CSV table of C-alpha atoms in Angstrom, one decimal:
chain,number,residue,atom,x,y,z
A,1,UNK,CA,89.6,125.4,89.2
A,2,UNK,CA,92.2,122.9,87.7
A,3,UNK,CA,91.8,118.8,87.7
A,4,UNK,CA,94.6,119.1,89.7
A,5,UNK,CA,93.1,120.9,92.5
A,6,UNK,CA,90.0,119.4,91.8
A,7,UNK,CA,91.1,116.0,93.1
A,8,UNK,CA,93.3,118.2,95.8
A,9,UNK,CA,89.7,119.6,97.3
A,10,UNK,CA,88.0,116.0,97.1
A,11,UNK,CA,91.6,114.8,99.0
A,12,UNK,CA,91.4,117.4,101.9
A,13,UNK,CA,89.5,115.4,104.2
A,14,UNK,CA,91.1,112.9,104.2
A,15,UNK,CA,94.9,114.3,104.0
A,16,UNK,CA,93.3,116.5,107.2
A,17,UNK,CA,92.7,113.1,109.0
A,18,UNK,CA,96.3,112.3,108.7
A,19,UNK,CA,97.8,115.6,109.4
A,20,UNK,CA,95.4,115.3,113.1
A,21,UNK,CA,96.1,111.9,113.4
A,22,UNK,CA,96.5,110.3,117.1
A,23,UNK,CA,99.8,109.1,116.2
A,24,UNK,CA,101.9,111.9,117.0
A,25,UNK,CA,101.1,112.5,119.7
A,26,UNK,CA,102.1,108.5,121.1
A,27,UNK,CA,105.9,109.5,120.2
A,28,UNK,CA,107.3,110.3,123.1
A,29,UNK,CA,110.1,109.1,123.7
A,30,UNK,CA,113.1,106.8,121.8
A,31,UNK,CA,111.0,103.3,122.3
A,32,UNK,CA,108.0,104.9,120.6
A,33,UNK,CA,110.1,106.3,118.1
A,34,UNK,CA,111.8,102.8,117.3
A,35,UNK,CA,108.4,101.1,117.0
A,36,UNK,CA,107.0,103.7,114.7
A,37,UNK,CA,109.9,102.9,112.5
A,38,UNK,CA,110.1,99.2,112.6
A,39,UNK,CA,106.9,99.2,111.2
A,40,UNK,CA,106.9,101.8,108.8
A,41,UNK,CA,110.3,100.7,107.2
A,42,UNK,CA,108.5,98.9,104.6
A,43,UNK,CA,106.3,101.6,104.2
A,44,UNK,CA,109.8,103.3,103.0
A,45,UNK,CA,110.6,100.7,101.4
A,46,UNK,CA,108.1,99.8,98.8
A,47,UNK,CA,108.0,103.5,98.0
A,48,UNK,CA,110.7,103.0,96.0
A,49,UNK,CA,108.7,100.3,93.9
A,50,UNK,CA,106.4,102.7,93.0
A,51,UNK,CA,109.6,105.2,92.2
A,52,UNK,CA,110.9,102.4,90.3
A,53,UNK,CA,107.2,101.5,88.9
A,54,UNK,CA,106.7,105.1,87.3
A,55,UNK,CA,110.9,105.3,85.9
A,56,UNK,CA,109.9,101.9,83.9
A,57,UNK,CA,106.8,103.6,82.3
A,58,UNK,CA,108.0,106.9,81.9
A,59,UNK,CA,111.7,106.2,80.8
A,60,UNK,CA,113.1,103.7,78.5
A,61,UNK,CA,115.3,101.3,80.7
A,62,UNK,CA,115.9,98.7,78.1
A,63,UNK,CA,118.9,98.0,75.8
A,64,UNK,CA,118.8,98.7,72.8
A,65,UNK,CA,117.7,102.2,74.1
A,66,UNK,CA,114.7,103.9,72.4
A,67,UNK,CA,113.7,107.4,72.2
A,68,UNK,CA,109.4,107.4,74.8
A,69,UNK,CA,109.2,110.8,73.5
A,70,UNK,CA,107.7,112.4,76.7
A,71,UNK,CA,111.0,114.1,77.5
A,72,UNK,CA,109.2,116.3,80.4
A,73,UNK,CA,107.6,113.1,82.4
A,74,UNK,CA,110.8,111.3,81.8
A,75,UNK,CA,112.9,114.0,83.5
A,76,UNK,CA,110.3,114.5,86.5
A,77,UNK,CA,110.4,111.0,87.6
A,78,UNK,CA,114.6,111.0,86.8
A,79,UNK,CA,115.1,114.1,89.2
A,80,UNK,CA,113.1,112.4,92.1
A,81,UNK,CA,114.6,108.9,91.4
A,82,UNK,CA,118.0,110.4,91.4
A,83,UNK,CA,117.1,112.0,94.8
A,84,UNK,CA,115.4,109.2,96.2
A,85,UNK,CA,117.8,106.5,95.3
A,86,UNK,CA,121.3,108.5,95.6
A,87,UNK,CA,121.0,111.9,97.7
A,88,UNK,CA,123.4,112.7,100.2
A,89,UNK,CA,123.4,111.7,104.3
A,90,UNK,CA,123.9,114.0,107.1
A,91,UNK,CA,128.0,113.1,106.4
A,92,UNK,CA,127.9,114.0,102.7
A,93,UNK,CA,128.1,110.8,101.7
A,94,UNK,CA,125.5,109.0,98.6
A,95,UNK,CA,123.1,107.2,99.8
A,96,UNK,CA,119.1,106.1,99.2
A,97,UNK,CA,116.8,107.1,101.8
A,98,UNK,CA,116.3,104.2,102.4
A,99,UNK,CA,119.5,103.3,103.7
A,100,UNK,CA,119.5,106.6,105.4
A,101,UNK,CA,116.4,105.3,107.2
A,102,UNK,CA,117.5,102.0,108.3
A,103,UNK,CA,120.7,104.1,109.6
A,104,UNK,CA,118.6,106.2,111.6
A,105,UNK,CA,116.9,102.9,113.1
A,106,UNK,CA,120.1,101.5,114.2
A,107,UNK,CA,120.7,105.0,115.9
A,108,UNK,CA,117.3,104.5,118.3
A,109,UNK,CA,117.9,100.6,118.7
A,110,UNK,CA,115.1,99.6,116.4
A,111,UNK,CA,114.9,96.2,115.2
A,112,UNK,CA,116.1,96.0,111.7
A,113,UNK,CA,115.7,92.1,111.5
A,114,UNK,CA,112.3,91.6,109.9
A,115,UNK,CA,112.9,93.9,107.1
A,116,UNK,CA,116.1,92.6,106.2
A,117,UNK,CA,114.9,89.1,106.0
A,118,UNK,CA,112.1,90.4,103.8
A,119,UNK,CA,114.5,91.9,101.7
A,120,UNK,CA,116.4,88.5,101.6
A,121,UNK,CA,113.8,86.8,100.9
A,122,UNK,CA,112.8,88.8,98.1
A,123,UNK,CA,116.7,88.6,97.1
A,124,UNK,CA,116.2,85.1,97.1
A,125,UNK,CA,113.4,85.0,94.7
A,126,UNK,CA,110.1,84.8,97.0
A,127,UNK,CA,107.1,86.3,96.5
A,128,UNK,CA,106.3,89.6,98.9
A,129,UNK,CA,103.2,87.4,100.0
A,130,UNK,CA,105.8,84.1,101.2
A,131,UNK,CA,108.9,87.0,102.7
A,132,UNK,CA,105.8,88.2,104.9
A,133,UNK,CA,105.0,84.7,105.9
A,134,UNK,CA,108.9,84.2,106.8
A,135,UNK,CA,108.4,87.0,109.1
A,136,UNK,CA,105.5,86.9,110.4
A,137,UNK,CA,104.5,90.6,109.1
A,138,UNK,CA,101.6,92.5,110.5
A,139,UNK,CA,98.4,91.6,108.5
A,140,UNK,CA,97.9,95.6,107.7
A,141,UNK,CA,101.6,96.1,107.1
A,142,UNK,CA,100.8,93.7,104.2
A,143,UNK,CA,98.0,95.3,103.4
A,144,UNK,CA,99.5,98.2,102.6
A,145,UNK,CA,102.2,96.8,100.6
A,146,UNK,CA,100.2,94.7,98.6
A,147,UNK,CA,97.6,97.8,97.8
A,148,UNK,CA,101.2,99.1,96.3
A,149,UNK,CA,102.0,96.2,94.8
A,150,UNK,CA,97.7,96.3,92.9
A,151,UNK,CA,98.3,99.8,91.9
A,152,UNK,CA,102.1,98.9,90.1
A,153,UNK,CA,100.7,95.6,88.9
A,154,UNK,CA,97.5,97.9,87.1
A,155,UNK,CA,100.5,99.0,84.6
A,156,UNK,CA,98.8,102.2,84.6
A,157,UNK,CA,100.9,105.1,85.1
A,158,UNK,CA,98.5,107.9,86.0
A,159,UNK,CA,97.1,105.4,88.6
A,160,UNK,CA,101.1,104.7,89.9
A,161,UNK,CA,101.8,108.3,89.8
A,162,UNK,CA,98.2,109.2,91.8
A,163,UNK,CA,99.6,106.8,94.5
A,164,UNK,CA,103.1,107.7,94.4
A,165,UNK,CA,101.9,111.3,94.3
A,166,UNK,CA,99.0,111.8,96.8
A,167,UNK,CA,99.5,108.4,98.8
A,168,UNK,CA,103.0,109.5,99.2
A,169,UNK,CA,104.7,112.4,98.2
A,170,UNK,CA,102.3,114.9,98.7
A,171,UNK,CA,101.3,113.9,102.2
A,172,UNK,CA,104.8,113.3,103.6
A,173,UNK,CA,105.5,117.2,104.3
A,174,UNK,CA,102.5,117.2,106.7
A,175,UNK,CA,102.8,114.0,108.5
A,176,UNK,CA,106.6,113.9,108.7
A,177,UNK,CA,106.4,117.8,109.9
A,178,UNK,CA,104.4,116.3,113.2
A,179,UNK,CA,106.8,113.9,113.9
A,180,UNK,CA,110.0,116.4,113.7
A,181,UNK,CA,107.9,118.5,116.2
A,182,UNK,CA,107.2,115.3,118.3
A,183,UNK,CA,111.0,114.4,118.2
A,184,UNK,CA,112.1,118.4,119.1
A,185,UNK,CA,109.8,118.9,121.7
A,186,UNK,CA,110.5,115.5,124.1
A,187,UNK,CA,114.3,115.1,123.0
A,188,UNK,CA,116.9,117.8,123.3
A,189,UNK,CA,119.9,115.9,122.7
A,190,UNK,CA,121.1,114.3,119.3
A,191,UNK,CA,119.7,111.2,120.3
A,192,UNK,CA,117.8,111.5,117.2
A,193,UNK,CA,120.3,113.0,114.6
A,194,UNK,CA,120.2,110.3,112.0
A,195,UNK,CA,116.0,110.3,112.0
A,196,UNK,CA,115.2,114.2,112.2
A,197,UNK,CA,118.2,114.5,108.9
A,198,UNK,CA,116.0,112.3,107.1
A,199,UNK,CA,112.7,113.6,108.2
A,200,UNK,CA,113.9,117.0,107.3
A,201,UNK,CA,115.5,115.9,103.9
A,202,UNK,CA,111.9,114.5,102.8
A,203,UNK,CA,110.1,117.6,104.3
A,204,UNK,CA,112.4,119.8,102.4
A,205,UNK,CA,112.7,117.8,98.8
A,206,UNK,CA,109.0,116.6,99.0
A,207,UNK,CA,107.5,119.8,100.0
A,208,UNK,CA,109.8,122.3,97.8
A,209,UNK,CA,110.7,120.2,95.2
A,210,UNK,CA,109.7,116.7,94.4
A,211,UNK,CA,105.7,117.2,95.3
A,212,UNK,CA,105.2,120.2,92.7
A,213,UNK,CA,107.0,118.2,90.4
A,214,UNK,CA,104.7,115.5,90.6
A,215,UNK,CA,101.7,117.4,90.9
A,216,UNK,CA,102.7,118.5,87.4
A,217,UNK,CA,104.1,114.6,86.1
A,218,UNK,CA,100.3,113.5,86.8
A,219,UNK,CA,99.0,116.6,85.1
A,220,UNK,CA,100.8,115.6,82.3
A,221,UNK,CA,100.1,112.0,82.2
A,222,UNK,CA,95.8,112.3,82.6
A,223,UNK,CA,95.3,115.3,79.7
A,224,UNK,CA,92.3,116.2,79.2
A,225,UNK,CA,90.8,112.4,79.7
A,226,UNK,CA,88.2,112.3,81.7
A,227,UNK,CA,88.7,108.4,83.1
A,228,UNK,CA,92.2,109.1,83.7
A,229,UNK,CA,91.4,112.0,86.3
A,230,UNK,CA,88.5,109.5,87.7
A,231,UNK,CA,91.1,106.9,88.5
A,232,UNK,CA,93.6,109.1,90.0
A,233,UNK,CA,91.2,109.9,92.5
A,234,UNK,CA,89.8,106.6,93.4
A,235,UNK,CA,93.5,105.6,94.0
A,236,UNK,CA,94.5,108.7,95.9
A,237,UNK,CA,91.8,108.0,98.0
A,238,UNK,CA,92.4,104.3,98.5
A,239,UNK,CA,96.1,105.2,99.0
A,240,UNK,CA,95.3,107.5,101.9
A,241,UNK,CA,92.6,105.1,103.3
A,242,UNK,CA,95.6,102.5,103.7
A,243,UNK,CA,97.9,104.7,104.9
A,244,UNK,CA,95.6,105.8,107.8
A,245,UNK,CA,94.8,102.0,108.5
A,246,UNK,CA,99.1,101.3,108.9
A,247,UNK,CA,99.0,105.0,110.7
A,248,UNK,CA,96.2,103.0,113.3
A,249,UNK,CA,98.3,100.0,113.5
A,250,UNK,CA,101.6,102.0,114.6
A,251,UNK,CA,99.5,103.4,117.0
A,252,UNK,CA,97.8,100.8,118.8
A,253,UNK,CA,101.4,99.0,118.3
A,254,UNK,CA,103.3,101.8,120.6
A,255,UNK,CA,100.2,101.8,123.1
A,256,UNK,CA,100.5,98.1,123.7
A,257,UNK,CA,104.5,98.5,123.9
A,258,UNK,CA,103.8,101.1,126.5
A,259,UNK,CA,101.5,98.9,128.7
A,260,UNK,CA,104.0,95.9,128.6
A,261,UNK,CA,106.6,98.1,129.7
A,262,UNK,CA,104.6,99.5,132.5
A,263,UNK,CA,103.2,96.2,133.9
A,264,UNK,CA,106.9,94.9,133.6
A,265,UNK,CA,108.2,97.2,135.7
């Protein structure tokens, strides 16, 4: 058995928690929907600072350029960064997926306020811990960003690419697949067009292309040493631990939507 699928095996548990997870099965109709994504949002969104993380230790983004020397890592991360940050949208047109998600949330009428003032804020020049404050953001909302934000700030890139790889990109097939199915099953119309392109997008990219491809990246960056593989799977598992926290969260947030809703009426 490989390292690799070493730290897969030790994973399994917990990716199986996720895949079962209670969540799905609270979607049920577009109000669920657009407070699953109002929350996860920044989930999507500080992806892309790990993304960003990993091109900045794998690639050479300064001028005067340099030659890193690690030509294979430096084109895994460029393929998925040039994916990530400039695919296509359901009209052809380029665009990150994150825009393509805040798209879909305008689609379902969720509330894109709090993330664009965090964005601003961060625009602006304030720290993620003083945006959230702005905001008021979800104590484990923050959480889970600033776990990101630990891993990134460790400046070590097998650790990044364990979180950007098994926090992220290797789970996202699964957990994205059961909210497709939610979305299929309770809504027949197109009500949903703008989410299920970019559910479908990640699904296909993430589970065909971009998770082998960092599978291998982490390969690459641990070797043969010994602490290196150690630390990708103390991260991978805090990285899922978080991620199943947020997934609780979401949960708890829709049931508490749905009570209001039905004492209100």
């Amino acid at each position: 058995m490989s390292r690799i699928q070493e730290v897969e095996l030790q994973l399994e548990p917990l990716r199986n928690q996720l895949k079962s997870h209670p969540l799905y099965s609270t979607l049920s109709n577009m109000e669920d929907i657009a407070v699953f994504m109002e929350k996860h949002v920044f989930a999507v969104w500080d992806f892309m600072s790990l993304l960003k993380s990993l091109q900045n230790h794998l690639t050479n983004v300064n001028v005067p350029w340099t030659p890193k020397g690690k030509g294979s890592t430096a084109r895994f991360i460029n393929e998925i960064v040039m994916a990530e940050e400039s695919d296509v949208n359901e009209l052809g047109e380029a665009m990150s997926h994150y825009e393509m998600y805040i798209e879909a949330m305008y689609q379902v009428d969720a509330n894109t306020s709090p993330i664009g003032l965090f964005i601003n804020a961060l625009e602006n020049g304030d720290s993620i811990e003083n945006a959230a404050k702005k905001i008021d953001l979800e104590a484990p909302v923050l959480a889970f960003i600033q776990f990101t934000m630990k891993v990134i700030n460790s400046k070590k890139p097998h650790a990044i690419a364990s979180a950007f790889t098994f926090g992220r990109e290797d789970v996202i097939p699964d957990m994205f697949l059961e909210i497709v199915n939610q979305s299929k099953t309770k809504n027949d119309d197109n009500t949903y067009g703008k989410l299920l392109y970019y559910l479908n997008r990640h699904i296909e990219l993430d589970g065909d292309e971009h998770g082998p491809i960092a599978l291998k990246m982490v390969e690459e960056l641990c070797g043969e040493d010994t602490t290196k593989w150690t630390e990708v799977l103390e991260t991978a598992k805090e990285a899922l631990k978080f991620r199943l926290k947020l997934w609780d969260h979401i949960t708890e947030a829709i049931v508490q939507h749905n009570v209001k809703e039905v004492l209100n009426t």
